[in-house]
GROMACS .gro file of C-alpha atoms in nm:
model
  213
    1UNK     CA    1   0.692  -1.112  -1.453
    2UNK     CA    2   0.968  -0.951  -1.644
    3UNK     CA    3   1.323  -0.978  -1.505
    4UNK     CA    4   1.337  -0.600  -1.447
    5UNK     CA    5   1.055  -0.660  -1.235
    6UNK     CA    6   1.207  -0.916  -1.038
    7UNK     CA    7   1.520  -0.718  -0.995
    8UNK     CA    8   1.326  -0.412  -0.861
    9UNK     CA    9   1.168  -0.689  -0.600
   10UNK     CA   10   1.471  -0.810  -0.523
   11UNK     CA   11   1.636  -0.445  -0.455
   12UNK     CA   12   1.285  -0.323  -0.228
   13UNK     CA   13   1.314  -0.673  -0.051
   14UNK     CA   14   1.690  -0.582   0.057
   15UNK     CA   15   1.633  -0.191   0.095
   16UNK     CA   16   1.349  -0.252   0.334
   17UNK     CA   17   1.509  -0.525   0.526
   18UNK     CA   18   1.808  -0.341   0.563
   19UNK     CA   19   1.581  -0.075   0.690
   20UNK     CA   20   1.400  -0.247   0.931
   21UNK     CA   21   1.729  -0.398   1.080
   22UNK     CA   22   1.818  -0.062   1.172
   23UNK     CA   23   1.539   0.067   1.348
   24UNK     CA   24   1.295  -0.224   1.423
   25UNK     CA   25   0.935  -0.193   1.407
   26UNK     CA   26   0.910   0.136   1.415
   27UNK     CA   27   0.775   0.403   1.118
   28UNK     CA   28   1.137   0.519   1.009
   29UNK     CA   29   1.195   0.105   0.989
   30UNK     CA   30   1.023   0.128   0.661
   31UNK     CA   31   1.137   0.444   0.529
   32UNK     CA   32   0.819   0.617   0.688
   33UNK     CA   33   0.885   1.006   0.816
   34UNK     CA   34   0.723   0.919   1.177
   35UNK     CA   35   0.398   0.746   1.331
   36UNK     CA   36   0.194   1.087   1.283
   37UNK     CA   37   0.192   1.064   0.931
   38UNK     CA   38   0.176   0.738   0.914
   39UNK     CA   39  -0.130   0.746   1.158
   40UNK     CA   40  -0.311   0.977   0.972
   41UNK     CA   41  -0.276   0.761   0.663
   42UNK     CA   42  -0.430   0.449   0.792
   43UNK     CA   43  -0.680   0.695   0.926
   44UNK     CA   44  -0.758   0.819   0.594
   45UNK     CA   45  -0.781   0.483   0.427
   46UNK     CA   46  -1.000   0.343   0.710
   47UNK     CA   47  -1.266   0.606   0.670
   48UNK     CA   48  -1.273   0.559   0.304
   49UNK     CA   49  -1.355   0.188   0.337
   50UNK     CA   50  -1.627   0.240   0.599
   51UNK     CA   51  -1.789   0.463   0.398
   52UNK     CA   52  -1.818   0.272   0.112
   53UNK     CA   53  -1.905  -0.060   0.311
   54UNK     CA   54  -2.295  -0.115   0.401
   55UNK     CA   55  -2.190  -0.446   0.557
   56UNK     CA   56  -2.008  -0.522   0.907
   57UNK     CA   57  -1.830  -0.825   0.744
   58UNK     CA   58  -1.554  -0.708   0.482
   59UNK     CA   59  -1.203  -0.837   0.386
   60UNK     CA   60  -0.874  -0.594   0.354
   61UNK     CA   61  -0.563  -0.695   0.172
   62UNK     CA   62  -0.244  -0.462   0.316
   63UNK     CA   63  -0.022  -0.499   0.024
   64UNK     CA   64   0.329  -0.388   0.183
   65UNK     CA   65   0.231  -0.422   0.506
   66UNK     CA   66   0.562  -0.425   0.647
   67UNK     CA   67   0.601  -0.457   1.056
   68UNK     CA   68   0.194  -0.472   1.074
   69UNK     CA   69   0.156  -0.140   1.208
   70UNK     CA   70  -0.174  -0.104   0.982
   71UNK     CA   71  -0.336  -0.424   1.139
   72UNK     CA   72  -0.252  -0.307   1.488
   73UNK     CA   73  -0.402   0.060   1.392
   74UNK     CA   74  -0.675  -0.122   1.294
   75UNK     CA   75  -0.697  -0.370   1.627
   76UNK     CA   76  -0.768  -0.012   1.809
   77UNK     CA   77  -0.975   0.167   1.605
   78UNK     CA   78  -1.216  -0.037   1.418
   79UNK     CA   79  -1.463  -0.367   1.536
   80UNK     CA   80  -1.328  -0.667   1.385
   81UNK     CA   81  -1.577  -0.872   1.458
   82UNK     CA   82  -1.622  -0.961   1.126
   83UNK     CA   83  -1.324  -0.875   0.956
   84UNK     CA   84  -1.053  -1.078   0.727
   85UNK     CA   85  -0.726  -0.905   0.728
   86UNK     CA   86  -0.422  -1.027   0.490
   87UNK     CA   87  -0.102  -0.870   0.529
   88UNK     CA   88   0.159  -0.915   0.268
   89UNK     CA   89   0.488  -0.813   0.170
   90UNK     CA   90   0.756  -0.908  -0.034
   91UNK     CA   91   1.008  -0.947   0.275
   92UNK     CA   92   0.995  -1.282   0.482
   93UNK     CA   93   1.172  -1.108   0.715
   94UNK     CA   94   0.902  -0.891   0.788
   95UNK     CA   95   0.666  -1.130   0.762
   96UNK     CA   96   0.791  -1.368   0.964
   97UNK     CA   97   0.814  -1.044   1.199
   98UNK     CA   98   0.408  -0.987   1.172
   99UNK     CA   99   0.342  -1.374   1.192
  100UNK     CA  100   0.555  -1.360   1.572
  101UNK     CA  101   0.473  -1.062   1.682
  102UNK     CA  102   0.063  -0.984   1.553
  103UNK     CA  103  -0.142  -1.302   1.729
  104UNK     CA  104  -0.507  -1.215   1.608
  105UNK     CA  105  -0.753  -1.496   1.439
  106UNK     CA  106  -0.889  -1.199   1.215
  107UNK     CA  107  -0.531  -1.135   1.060
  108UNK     CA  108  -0.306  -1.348   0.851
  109UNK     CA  109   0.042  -1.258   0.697
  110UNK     CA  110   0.188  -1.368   0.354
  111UNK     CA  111   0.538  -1.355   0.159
  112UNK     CA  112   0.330  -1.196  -0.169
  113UNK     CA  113   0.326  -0.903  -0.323
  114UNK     CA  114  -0.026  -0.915  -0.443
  115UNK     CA  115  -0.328  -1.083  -0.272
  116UNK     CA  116  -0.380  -1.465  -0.293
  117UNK     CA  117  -0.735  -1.449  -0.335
  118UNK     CA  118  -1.011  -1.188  -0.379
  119UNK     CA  119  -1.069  -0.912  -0.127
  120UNK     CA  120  -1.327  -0.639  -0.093
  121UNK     CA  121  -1.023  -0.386  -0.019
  122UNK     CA  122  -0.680  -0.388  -0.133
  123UNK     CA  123  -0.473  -0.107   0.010
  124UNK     CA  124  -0.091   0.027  -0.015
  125UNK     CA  125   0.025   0.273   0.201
  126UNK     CA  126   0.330   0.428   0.099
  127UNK     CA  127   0.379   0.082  -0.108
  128UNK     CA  128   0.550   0.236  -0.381
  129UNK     CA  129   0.684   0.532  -0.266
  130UNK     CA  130   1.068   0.427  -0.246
  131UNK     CA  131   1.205   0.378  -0.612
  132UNK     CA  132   1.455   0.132  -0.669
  133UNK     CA  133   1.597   0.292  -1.024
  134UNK     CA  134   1.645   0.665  -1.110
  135UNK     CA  135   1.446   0.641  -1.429
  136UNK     CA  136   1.078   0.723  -1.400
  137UNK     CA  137   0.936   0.592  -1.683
  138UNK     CA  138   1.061   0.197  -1.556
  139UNK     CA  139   0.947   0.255  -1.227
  140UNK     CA  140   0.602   0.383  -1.296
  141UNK     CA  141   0.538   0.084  -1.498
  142UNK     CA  142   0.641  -0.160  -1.220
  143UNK     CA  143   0.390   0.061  -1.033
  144UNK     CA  144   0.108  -0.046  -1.261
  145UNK     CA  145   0.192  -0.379  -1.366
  146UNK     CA  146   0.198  -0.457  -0.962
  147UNK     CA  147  -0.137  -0.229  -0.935
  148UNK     CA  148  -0.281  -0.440  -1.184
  149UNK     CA  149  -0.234  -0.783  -0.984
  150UNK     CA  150  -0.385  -0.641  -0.706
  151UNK     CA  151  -0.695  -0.494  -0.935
  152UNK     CA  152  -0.748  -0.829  -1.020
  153UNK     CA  153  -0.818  -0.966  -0.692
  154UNK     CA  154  -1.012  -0.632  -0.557
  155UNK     CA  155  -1.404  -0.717  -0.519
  156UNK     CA  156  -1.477  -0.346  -0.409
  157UNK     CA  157  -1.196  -0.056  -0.365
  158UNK     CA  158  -0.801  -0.074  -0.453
  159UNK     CA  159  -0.686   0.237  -0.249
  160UNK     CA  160  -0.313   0.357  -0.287
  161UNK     CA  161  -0.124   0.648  -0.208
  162UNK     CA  162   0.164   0.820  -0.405
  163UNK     CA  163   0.360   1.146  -0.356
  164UNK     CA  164   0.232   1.387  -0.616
  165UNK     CA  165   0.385   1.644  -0.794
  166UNK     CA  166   0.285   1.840  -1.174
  167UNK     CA  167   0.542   1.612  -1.321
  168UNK     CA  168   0.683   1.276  -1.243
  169UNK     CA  169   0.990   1.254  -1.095
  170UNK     CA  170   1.260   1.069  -0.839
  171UNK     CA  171   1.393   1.274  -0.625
  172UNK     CA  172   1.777   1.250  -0.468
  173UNK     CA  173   1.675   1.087  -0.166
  174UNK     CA  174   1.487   0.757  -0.441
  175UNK     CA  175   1.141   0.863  -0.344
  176UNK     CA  176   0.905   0.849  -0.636
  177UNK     CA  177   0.696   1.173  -0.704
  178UNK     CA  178   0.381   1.095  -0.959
  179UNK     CA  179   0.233   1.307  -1.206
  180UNK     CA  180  -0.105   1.355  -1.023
  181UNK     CA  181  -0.300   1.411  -1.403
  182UNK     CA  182  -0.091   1.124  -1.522
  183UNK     CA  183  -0.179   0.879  -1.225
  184UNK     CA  184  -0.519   0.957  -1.241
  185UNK     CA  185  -0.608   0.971  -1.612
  186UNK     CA  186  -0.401   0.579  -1.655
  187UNK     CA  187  -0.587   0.440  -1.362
  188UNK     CA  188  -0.913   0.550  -1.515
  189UNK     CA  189  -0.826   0.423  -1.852
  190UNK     CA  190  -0.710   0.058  -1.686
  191UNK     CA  191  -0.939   0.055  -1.405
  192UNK     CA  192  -1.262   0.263  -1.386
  193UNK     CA  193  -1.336   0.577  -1.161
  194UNK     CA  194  -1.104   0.685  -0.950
  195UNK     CA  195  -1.088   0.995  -0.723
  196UNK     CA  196  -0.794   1.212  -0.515
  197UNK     CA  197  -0.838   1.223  -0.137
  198UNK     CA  198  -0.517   1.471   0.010
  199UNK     CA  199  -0.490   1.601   0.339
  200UNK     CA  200  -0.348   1.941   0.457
  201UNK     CA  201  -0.120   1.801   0.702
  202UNK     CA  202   0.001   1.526   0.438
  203UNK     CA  203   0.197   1.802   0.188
  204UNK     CA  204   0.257   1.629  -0.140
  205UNK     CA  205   0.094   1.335  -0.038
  206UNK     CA  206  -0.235   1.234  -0.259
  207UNK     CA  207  -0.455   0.893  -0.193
  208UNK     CA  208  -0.604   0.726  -0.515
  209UNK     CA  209  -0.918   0.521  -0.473
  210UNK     CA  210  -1.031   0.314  -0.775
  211UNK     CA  211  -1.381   0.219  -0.781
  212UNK     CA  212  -1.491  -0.102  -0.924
  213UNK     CA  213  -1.826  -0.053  -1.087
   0.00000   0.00000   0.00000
């Protein structure tokens, strides 16, 4: 790990705890807009791995999982029966949150920001979305050298989602904005296939899936 990398962990770590000690576990207590957008994203991501599973018994990773809220989306919408769900994020804060607070033998939280062992499914939702430096170039790197660790440990799908624009950029307000050619053309050159699920009511908003083949 490079020591700019560590000092973008170190500024996400305080941004989103800071966060979170405003608003509690909540959406806007990780920088999310509200719970409907949110919702719709776990909704999204959800479908994508249950079409793409033929088995009942399948293993998530929720890389930046924050307060939990996908593993409690997930407690009401989907059969766990068979499911392994690992939550991590680079906060202990929040983890130690999620550990308290989300009591269910198919879930299990971690201070990582990568999976500790291989998954079918490693998902980010809205992982990467708040930049910690105004140059684009640094922070799209970090973006893949952290995508990359989680490749690694992905048996089946690595699903992410990015806000999307012609050109990369950071806007005012630190929120990255990804070259949607650019994303897609360097995941398929250091991953494999990959395709672009967006949503009409998610403007600007584009979901990656990389396929491993």
């Amino acid at each position: 790990m490079t020591s700019r990398d560590k000092n973008f962990d170190r500024l996400s770590k305080a941004a989103y705890e800071n966060q979170f000690l405003q608003h509690g576990a909540m959406p806007e207590g990780v920088h999310w807009v509200g719970s409907e957008r949110q919702n719709l994203r776990f909704q999204l991501l959800l479908k994508t791995i249950l079409d793409h599973s033929n088995i009942r018994e399948k293993s998530i990773a929720d890389v930046g999982c924050g307060y939990g809220a996908l593993a409690e989306y997930i407690k009401y919408n989907i059969d766990t029966k068979q499911l392994k769900y690992f939550g991590y994020d680079i906060s202990d804060q929040l983890i130690s949150h999620c550990s308290k607070n989300i009591d269910y033998k198919w879930a299990d939280f971690k201070v990582r920001k990568s999976p500790h062992k291989k998954v079918d499914y490693c998902v980010m939702s809205g992982t990467y979305n708040l930049a910690m430096t105004s140059n684009v170039q640094q922070w799209e790197d970090y973006v893949f050298r952290c995508l990359d660790h989680c490749w690694k440990q992905t048996r089946k799908l690595m699903i992410f989602n990015l806000q999307i624009s012609k050109f990369s950029f950071i806007s005012k307000g630190s929120i990255f904005y990804a070259s949607e050619r650019k994303t897609l053309s360097k995941c398929i050159s250091m991953f494999g296939p990959t395709e672009i699920v967006q949503h009409s009511l998610l403007s600007k908003d584009a979901m990656f899936i990389v396929k491993k083949v």
